[in-house]
Coordinates of C-alpha atoms in Angstrom, one line a residue:
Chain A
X1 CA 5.0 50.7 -18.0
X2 CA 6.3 50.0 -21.7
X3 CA 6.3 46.4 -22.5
X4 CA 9.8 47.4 -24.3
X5 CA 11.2 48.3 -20.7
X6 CA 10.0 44.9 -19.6
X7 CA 11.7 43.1 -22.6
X8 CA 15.1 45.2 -22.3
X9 CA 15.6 44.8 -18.7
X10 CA 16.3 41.1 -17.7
X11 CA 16.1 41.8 -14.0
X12 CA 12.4 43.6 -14.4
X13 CA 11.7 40.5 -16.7
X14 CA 12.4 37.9 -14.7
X15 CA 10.7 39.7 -11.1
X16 CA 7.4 39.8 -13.0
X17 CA 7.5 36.5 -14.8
X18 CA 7.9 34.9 -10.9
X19 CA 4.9 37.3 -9.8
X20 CA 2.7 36.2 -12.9
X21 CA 3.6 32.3 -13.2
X22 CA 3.2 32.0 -8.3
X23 CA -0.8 33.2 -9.1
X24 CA -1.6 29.9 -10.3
X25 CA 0.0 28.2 -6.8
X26 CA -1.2 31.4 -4.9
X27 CA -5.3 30.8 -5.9
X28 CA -4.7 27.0 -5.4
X29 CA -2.8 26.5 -2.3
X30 CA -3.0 29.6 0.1
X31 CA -7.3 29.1 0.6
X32 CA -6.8 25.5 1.6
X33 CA -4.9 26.9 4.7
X34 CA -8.3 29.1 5.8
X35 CA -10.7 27.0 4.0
X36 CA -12.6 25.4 7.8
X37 CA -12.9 21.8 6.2
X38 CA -10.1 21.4 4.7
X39 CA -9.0 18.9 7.4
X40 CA -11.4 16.5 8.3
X41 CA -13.0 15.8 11.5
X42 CA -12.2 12.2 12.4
X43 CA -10.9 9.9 15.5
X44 CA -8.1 8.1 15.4
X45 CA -4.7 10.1 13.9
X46 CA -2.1 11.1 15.5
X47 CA 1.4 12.1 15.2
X48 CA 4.0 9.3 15.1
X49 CA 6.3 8.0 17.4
X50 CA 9.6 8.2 17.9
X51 CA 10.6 4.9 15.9
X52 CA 7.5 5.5 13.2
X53 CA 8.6 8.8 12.9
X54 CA 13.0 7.6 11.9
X55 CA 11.3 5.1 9.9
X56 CA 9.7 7.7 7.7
X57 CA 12.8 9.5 7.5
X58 CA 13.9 6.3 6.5
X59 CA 11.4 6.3 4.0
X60 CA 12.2 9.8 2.5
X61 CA 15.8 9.4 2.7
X62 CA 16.0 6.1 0.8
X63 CA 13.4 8.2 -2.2
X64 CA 10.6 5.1 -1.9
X65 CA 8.3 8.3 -2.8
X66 CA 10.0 8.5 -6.2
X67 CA 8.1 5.2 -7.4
X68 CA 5.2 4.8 -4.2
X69 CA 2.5 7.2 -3.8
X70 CA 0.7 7.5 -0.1
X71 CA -3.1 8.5 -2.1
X72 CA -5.9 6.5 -2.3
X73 CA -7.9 8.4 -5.0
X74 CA -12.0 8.0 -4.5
X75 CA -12.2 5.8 -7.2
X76 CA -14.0 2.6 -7.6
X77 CA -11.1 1.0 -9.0
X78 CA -8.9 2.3 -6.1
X79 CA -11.0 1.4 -3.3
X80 CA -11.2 -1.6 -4.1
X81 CA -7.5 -2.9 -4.7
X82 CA -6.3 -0.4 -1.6
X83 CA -9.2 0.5 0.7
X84 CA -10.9 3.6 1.6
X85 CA -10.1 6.9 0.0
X86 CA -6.9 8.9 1.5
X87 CA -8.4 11.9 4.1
X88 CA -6.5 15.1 4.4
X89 CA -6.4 14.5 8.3
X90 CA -4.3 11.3 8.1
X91 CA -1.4 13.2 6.7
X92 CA -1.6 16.8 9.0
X93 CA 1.3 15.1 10.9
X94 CA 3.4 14.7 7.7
X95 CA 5.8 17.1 7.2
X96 CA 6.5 16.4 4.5
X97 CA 3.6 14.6 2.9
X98 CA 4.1 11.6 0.5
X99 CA 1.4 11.8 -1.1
X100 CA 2.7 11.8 -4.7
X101 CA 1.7 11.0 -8.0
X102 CA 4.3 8.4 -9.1
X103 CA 2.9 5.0 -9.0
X104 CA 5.9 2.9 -10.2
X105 CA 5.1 0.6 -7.4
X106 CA 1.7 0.4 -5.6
X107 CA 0.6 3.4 -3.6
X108 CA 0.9 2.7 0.5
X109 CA -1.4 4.6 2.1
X110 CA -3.1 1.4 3.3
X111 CA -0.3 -0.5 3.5
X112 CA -0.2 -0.8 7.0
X113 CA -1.0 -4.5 8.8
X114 CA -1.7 -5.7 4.8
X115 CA 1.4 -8.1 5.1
X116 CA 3.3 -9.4 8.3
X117 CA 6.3 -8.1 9.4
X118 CA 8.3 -10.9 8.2
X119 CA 7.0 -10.3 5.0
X120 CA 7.9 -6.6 4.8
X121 CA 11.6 -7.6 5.9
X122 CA 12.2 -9.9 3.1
X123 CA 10.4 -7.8 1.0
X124 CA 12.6 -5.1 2.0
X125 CA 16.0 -6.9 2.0
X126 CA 15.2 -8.9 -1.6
X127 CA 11.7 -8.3 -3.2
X128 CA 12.3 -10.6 -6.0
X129 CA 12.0 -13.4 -3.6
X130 CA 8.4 -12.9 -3.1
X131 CA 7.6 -11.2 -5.7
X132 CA 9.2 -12.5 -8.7
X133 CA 7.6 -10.1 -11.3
X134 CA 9.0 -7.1 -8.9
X135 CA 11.8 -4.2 -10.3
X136 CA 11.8 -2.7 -6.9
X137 CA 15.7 -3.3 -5.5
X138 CA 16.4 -4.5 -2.4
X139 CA 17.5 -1.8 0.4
X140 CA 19.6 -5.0 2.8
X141 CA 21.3 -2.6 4.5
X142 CA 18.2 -1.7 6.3
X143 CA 18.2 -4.8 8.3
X144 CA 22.5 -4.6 9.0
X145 CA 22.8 -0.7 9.6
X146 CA 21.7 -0.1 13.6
X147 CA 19.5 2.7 14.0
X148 CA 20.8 6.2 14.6
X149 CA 18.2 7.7 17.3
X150 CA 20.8 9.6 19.0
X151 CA 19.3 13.0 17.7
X152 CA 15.4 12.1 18.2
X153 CA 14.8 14.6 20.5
X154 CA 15.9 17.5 17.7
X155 CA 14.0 15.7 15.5
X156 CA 10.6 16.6 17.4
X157 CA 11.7 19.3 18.1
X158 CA 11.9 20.5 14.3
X159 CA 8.4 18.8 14.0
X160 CA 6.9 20.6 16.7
X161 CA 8.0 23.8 15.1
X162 CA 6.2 23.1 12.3
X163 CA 2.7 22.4 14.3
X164 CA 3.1 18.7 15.1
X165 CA 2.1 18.3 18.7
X166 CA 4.8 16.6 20.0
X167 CA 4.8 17.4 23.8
X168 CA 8.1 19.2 25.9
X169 CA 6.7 20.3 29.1
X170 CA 3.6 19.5 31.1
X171 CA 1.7 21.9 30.3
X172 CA 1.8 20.6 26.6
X173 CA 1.8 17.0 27.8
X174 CA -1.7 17.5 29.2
X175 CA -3.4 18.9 26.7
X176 CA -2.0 15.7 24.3
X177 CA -3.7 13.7 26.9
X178 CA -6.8 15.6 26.7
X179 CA -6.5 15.4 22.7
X180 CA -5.3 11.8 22.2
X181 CA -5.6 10.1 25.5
X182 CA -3.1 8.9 28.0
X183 CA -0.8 6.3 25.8
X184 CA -0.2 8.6 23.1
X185 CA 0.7 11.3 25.1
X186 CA 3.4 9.7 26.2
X187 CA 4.4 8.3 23.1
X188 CA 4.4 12.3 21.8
X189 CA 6.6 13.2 24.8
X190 CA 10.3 14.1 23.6
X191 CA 11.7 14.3 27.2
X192 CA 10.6 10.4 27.1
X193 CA 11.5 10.1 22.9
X194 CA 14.6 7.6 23.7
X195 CA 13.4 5.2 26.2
X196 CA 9.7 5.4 23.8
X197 CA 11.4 4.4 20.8
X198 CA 14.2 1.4 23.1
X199 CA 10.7 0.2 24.3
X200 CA 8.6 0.1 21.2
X201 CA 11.4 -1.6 18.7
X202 CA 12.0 -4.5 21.8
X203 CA 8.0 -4.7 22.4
X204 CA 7.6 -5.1 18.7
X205 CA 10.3 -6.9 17.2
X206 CA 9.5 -5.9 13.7
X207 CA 12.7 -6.9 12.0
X208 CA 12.8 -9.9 14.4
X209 CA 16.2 -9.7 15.3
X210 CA 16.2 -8.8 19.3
X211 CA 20.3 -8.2 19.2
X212 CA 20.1 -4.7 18.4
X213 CA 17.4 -1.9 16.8
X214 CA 18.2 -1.4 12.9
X215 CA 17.1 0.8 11.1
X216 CA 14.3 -2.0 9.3
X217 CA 12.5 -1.8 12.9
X218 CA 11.9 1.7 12.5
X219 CA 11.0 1.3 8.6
X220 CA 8.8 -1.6 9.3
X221 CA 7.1 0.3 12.3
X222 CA 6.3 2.9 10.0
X223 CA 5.0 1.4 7.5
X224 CA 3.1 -1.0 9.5
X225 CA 1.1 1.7 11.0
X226 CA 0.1 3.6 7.5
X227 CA -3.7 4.2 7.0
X228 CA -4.5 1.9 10.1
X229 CA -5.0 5.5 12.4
X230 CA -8.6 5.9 11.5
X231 CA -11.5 3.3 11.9
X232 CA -13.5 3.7 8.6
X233 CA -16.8 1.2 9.9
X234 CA -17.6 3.6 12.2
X235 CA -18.0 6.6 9.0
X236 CA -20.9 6.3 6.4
X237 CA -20.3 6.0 2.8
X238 CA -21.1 9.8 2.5
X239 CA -19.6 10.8 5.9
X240 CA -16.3 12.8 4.3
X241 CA -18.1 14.7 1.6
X242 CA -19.1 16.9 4.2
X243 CA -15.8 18.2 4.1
X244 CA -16.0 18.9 0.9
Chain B
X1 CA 21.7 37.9 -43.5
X2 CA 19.1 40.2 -45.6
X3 CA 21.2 42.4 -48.0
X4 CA 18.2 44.7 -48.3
X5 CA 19.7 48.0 -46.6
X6 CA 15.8 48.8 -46.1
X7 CA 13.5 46.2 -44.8
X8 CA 10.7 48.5 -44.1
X9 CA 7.1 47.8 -45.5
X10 CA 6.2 46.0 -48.8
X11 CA 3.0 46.3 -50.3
X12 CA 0.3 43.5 -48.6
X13 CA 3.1 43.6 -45.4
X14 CA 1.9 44.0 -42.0
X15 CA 3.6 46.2 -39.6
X16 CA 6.5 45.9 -37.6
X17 CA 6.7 46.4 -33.9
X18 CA 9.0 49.2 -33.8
X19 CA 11.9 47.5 -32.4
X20 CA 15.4 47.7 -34.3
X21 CA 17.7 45.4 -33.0
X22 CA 21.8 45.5 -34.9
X23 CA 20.6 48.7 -36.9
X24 CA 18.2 46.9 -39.0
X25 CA 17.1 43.6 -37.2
X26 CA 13.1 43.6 -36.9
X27 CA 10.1 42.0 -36.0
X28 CA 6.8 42.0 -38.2
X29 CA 3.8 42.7 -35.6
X30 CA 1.8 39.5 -37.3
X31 CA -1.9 39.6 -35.5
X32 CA -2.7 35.9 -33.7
X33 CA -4.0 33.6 -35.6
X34 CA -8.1 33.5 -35.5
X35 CA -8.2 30.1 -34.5
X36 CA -6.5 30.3 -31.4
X37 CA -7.8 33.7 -30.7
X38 CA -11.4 32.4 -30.4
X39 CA -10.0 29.2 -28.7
X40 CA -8.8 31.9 -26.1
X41 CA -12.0 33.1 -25.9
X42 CA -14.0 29.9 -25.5
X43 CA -11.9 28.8 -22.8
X44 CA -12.6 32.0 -21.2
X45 CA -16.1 31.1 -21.6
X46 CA -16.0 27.6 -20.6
X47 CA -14.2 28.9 -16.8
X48 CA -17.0 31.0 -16.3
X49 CA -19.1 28.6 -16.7
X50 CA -17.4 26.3 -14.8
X51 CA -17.3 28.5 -11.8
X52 CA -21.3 28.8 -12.3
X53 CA -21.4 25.0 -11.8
X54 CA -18.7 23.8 -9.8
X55 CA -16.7 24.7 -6.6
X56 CA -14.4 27.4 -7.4
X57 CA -13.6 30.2 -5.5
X58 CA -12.6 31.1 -2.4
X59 CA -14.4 33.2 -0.1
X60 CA -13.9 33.5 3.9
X61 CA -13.3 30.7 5.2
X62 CA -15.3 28.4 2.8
X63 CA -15.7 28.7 -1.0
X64 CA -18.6 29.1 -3.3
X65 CA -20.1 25.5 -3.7
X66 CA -21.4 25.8 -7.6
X67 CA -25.3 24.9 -8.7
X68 CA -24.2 21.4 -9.8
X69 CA -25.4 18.6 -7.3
X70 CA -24.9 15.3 -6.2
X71 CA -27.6 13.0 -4.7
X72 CA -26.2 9.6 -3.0
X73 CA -27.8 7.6 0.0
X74 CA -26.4 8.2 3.5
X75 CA -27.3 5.7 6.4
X76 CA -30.6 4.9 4.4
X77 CA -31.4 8.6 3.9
X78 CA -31.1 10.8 0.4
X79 CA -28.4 13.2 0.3
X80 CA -28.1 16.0 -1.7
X81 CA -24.5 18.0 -2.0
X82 CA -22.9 20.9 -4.1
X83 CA -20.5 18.5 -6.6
X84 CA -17.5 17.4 -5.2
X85 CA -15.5 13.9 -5.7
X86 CA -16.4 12.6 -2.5
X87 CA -20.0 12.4 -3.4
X88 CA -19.3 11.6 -7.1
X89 CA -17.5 8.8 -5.6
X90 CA -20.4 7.6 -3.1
X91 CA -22.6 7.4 -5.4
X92 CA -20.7 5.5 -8.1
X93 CA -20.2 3.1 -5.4
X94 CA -24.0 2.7 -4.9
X95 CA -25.3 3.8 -8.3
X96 CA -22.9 3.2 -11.0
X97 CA -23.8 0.8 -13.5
X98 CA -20.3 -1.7 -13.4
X99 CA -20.5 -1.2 -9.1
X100 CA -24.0 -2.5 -9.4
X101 CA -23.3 -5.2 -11.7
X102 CA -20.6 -6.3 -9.5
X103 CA -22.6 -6.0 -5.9
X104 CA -25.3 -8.6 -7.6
X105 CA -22.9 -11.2 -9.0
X106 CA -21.1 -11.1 -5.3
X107 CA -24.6 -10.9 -3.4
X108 CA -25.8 -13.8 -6.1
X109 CA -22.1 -16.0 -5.7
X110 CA -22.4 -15.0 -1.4
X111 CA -25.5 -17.3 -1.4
X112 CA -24.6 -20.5 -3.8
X113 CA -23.5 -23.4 -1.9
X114 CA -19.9 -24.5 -3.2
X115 CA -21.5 -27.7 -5.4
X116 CA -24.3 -25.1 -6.7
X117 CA -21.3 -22.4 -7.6
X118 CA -18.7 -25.0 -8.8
X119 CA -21.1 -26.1 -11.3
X120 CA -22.1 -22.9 -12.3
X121 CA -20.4 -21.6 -16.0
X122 CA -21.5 -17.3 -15.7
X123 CA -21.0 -17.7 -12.3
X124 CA -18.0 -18.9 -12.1
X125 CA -16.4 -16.3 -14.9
X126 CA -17.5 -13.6 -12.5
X127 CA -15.5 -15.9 -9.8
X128 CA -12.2 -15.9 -11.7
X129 CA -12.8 -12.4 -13.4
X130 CA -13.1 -10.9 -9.7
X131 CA -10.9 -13.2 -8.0
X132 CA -8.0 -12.0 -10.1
X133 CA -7.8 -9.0 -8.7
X134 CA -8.5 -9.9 -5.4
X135 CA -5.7 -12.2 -5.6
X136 CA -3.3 -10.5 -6.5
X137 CA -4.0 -7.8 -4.0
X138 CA -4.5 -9.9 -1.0
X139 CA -2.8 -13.6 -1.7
X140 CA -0.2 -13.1 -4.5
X141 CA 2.2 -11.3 -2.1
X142 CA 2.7 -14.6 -1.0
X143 CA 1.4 -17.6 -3.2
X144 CA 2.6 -15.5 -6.2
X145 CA 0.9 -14.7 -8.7
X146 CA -1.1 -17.4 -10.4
X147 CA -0.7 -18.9 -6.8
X148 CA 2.4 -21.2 -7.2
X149 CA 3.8 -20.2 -4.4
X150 CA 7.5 -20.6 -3.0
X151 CA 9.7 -23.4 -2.0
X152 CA 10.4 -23.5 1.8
X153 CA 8.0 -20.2 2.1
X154 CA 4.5 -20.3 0.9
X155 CA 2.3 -22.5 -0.1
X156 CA 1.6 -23.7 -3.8
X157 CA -2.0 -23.4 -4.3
X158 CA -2.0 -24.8 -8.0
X159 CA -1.2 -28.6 -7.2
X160 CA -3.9 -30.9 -5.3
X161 CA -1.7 -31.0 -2.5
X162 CA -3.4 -29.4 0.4
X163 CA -2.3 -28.8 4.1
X164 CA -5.3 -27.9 5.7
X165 CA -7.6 -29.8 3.3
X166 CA -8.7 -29.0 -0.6
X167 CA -12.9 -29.0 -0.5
X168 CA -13.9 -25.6 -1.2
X169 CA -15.2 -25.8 2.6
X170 CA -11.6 -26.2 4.1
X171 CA -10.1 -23.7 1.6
X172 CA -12.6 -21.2 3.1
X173 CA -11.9 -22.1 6.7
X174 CA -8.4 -21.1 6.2
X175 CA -9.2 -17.9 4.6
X176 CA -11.9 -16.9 7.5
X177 CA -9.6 -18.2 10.9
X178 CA -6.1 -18.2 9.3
X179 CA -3.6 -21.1 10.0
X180 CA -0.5 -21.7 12.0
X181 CA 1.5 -24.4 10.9
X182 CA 4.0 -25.9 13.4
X183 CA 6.0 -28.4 13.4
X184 CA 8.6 -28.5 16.7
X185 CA 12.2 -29.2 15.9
X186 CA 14.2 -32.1 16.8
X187 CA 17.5 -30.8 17.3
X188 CA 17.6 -31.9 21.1
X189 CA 15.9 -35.4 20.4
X190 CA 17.7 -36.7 17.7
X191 CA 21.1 -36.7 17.0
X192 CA 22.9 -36.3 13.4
X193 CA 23.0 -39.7 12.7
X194 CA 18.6 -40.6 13.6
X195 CA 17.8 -37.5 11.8
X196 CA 19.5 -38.9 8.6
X197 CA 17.8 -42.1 9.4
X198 CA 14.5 -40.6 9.6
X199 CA 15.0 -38.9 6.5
X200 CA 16.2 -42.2 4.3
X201 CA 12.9 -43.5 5.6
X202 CA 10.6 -40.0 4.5
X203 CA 12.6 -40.5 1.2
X204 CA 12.0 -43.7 0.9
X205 CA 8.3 -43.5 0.9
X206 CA 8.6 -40.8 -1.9
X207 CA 10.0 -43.9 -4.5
X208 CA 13.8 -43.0 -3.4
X209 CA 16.2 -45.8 -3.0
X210 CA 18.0 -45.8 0.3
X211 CA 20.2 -48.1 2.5
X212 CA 17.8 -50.4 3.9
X213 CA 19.2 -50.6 7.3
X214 CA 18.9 -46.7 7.7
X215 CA 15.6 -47.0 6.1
X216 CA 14.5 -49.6 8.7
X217 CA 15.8 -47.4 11.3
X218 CA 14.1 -44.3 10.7
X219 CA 11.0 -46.5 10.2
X220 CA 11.4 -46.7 14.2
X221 CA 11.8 -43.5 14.9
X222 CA 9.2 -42.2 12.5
X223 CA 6.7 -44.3 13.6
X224 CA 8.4 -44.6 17.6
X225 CA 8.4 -42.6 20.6
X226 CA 11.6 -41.1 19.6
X227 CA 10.2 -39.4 17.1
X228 CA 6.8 -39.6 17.6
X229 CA 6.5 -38.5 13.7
X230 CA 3.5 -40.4 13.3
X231 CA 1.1 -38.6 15.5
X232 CA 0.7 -35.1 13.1
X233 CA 1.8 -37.4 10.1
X234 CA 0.1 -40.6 10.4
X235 CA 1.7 -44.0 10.6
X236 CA 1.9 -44.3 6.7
X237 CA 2.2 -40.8 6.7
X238 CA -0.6 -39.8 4.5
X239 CA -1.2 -36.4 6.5
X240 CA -3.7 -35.1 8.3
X241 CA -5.5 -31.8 7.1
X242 CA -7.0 -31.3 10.5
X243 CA -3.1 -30.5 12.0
X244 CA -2.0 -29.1 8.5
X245 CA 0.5 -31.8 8.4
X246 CA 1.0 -32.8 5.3
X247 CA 1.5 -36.3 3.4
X248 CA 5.1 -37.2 3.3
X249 CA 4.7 -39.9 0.9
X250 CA 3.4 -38.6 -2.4
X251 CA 6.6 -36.9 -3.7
X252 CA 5.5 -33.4 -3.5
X253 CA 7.9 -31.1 -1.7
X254 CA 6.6 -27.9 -0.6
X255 CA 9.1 -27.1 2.3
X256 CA 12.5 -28.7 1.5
X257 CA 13.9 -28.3 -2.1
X258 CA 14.5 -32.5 -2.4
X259 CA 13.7 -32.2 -6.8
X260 CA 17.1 -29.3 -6.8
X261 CA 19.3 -32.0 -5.0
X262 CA 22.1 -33.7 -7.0
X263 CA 21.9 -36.6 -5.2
X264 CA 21.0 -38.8 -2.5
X265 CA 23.4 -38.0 -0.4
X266 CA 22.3 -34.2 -0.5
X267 CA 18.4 -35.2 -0.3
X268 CA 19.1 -36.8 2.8
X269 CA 21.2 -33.6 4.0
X270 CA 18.3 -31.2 3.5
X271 CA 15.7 -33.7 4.9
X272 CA 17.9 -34.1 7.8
X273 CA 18.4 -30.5 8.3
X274 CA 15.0 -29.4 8.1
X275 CA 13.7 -32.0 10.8
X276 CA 16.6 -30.5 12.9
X277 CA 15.1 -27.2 12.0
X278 CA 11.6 -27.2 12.2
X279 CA 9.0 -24.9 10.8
X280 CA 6.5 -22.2 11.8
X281 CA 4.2 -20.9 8.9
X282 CA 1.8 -18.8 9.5
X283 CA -1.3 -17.6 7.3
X284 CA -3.7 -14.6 8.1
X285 CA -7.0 -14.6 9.0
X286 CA -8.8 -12.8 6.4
X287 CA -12.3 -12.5 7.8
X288 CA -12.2 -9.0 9.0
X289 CA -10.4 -7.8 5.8
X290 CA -12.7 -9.2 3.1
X291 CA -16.5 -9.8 3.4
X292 CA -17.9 -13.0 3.3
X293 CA -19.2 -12.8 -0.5
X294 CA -15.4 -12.3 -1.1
X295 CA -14.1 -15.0 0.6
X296 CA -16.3 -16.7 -1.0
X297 CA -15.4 -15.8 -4.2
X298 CA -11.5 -16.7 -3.2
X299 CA -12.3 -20.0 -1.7
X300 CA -13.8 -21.1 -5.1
X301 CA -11.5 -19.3 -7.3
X302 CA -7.7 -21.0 -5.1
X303 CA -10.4 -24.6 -4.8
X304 CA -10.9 -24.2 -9.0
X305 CA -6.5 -23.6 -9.2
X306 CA -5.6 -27.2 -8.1
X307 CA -8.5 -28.8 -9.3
X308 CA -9.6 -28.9 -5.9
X309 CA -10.2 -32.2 -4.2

């Protein structure tokens, strides 16, 4: 082929230019689905439930990834302001991951049971207040808008398309309680996603207002429960670089 | 806008490419320059040789490791690994020259009694150089940071007022088991009129003029079985550390904004209002979240802020 047939003919032009310009993503992101370690053996994550899983569309839908990152890098620096270094396996549910690279405002992998849940809800409505240095705005309407979970079932649903293991008949329900033991599986059960998510916002209280469940229970839920999934004393300092 | 009717080649010209664009619009066929031509090269050369060294390609389901290693202890026993961060990272952590550093000063601040440490200049640097950080990660969410903490919310660490006591001791107590501070309400036992009673006589101890007969009245109840005040507070209401209640009579307010009142009237108000209210604080325990070198460290560092008692 003439390069002048490439350079006349915009159509040609711009065909190639998308073939040569997707190798870089194509030789960096395809081997990391067939690589065998990409995803780390380890105890302890699982999917979300019902109300984690509206408050991380919470999450997404009010942008906090534009300024928060969910990565703990394995730096020395990092480790020790955040915690232990962010494992491929404790995002595999996320769909899609947060991980980002945006640190306006701290990153949040490790976030979760770091302040109370009081805290987060003042934080939340006005961080000023606590933190008077802060720019983050306030989101108040988190703690006055009641939570929409009327579509949570199609929400798994979705998920479950995409290779969570969210469970919809028994069959599926067993093996969840083979993988993640009895109270998760039926936490990942979407015939059961309503009365879950009723149960777990009353149980918990986050926003603690009992009169109705806003949509702060589910962010607070959420965010409450980031980075706590796996138990790092039980790992060696050299345990994950197996995996790598 | 060349008028030349023929811009074809001139003597020391290099060729043209061929195209002719508008009848006589062209392009000279100038050859890159030799700098970034052999820049092109190098980096060619520096990509093989980085996929020599380092992880690079895929293959099956695993990937060609590189020759470069990593050695790093694991439970007691040496490692070694193809390069990868996870590893670099391990082994800063036990290695490194500034992680080192750091792990003796805490080991060497971990095992100083408070008097020993207090007293101690390099020692203490090390204290406020590390506690920085660590406060502001763990305690500045709430005391703020520089640890002055909010009125009505949080504690201010940066006065000599203490709750639960100020010796580097007590301060450490609080960090390992956490606190709750209560105190009940009183909106069923005393009525509008007691409650502003009670608080002419709390205000009264801070060096506030009030109407003695209300003053004389609250008195009773303070110190009474109708308010029972006196048993977290004392009868002169000097606190008690060992309750967290704290000493009503030295003109520090760290719960009710009495210094933003206008006036008496409105002291008495928020006073009276915040005994109807009661309070429930509530601090963490940190002892599973920091190691005891680090509390340590902490405990010194918020004991050094207020002067410490």
């Amino acid at each position: 082929m003439k390069h002048e047939s490439v350079e006349t003919n915009a159509g040609l032009l711009i065909i190639l230019t998308l073939a040569v310009i997707s190798i870089g993503g194509l030789v960096e992101i395809v081997p990391l689905f067939y690589i065998n370690d990409t995803i780390e053996e380890v105890e302890g994550v699982r999917p979300y439930t019902p109300l984690e899983q509206r408050g991380r569309d919470l999450y997404v839908r009010e942008g906090c990834y534009t300024c928060h990152s969910q990565m703990v890098r394995p730096f020395r620096d990092e480790m020790l302001r955040y915690g232990h270094y962010s494992l491929a396996a404790e995002s595999q549910f996320d769909h899609p991951f947060q991980w980002g690279s945006k640190r306006t405002g701290p990153d949040l992998a490790r976030v979760g049971g770091k302040y109370s849940n009081e805290w987060q809800v003042q934080h939340l409505i006005q961080p000023k207040s606590l933190v008077p240095e802060s720019i983050m705005p306030g989101y108040p309407w988190l703690a006055a808008n009641r939570l929409d979970y009327s579509d949570i079932e199609q929400r798994m649903i979705a998920l479950k398309r995409v290779g969570v293991p969210y469970s919809i008949n028994q069959e599926e329900f067993e093996a969840n309680v083979e993988r993640f033991g009895e109270d998760v599986a039926v936490m990942l059960d979407i015939n059961r996603a309503e009365e879950n998510l009723i149960a777990q916002a009353q149980r918990e209280n986050f926003d603690g207002d009992r009169a109705f469940i806003s949509e702060m229970d589910a962010m607070v839920a959420y965010l409450q429960v980031l980075g706590t999934m796996v138990d790092f004393n039980e790992y060696s300092a050299g345990h994950f670089a197996e995996f790598r | 806008m060349s008028t030349n009717e023929n811009p074809s080649k001139k003597p020391g010209q290099v060729e043209t490419t061929g195209h002719v664009w508008d009848s006589n619009l062209q392009e000279y066929n100038n050859p890159l320059p030799r700098w970034w031509l052999w820049g092109f090269y190098a980096t060619v050369v520096f990509a093989l040789v980085y996929w020599v060294l380092y992880p690079a390609w895929p293959v099956g389901g695993s990937f060609t490791k590189g020759l470069n290693t990593i050695t790093f202890m694991q439970d007691g026993e040496e490692v070694t690994t193809h390069w990868n961060t996870r590893s670099l990272f391990a082994r800063e952590m036990q290695s490194g020259k500034q992680a080192v550093r750091q792990r003796e000063m805490l080991e060497q601040v971990g095992a100083m009694d408070y008097e020993t440490l207090l007293a101690d200049v390099e020692a203490m640097s090390f204290v406020n150089a590390y506690a920085k950080g660590a406060f502001g990660t763990w305690c500045a969410a709430c005391h703020q940071t520089g640890g002055g903490g909010v009125i009505g919310q949080y504690p201010n660490l940066r006065d000599d007022h203490w709750l639960w006591g100020g010796t580097a001791e007590q301060i450490e107590e609080t960090l390992v088991l956490g606190r709750i501070g209560y105190m009940p309400g009183y909106r069923e036992s005393l009525d509008g009129q007691q409650l502003e009673q009670v608080a002419s006589y709390v205000l009264s101890l801070n060096g506030f003029a009030m109407n003695d007969v209300d003053v004389a009245a609250g008195g009773e109840i303070f110190n009474g079985y109708l308010g029972g005040c006196y048993q977290c507070h004392g009868v002169d209401a000097a606190g008690l550390a060992s309750l967290g209640a704290p000493n009503l009579s030295n003109n520090i307010w760290g719960l009710v904004d009495v210094p933003g009142a206008a006036n008496d009237e409105e002291r008495v108000a928020r006073v009276a209002r915040f005994v109807h209210q009661g309070v429930q604080r509530h601090m963490p325990a940190f002892a599973d979240r920091l190691s005891p070198a680090e509390i340590r460290v902490l405990s010194a560092y918020v004991h050094s802020l207020g002067g410490g008692q």
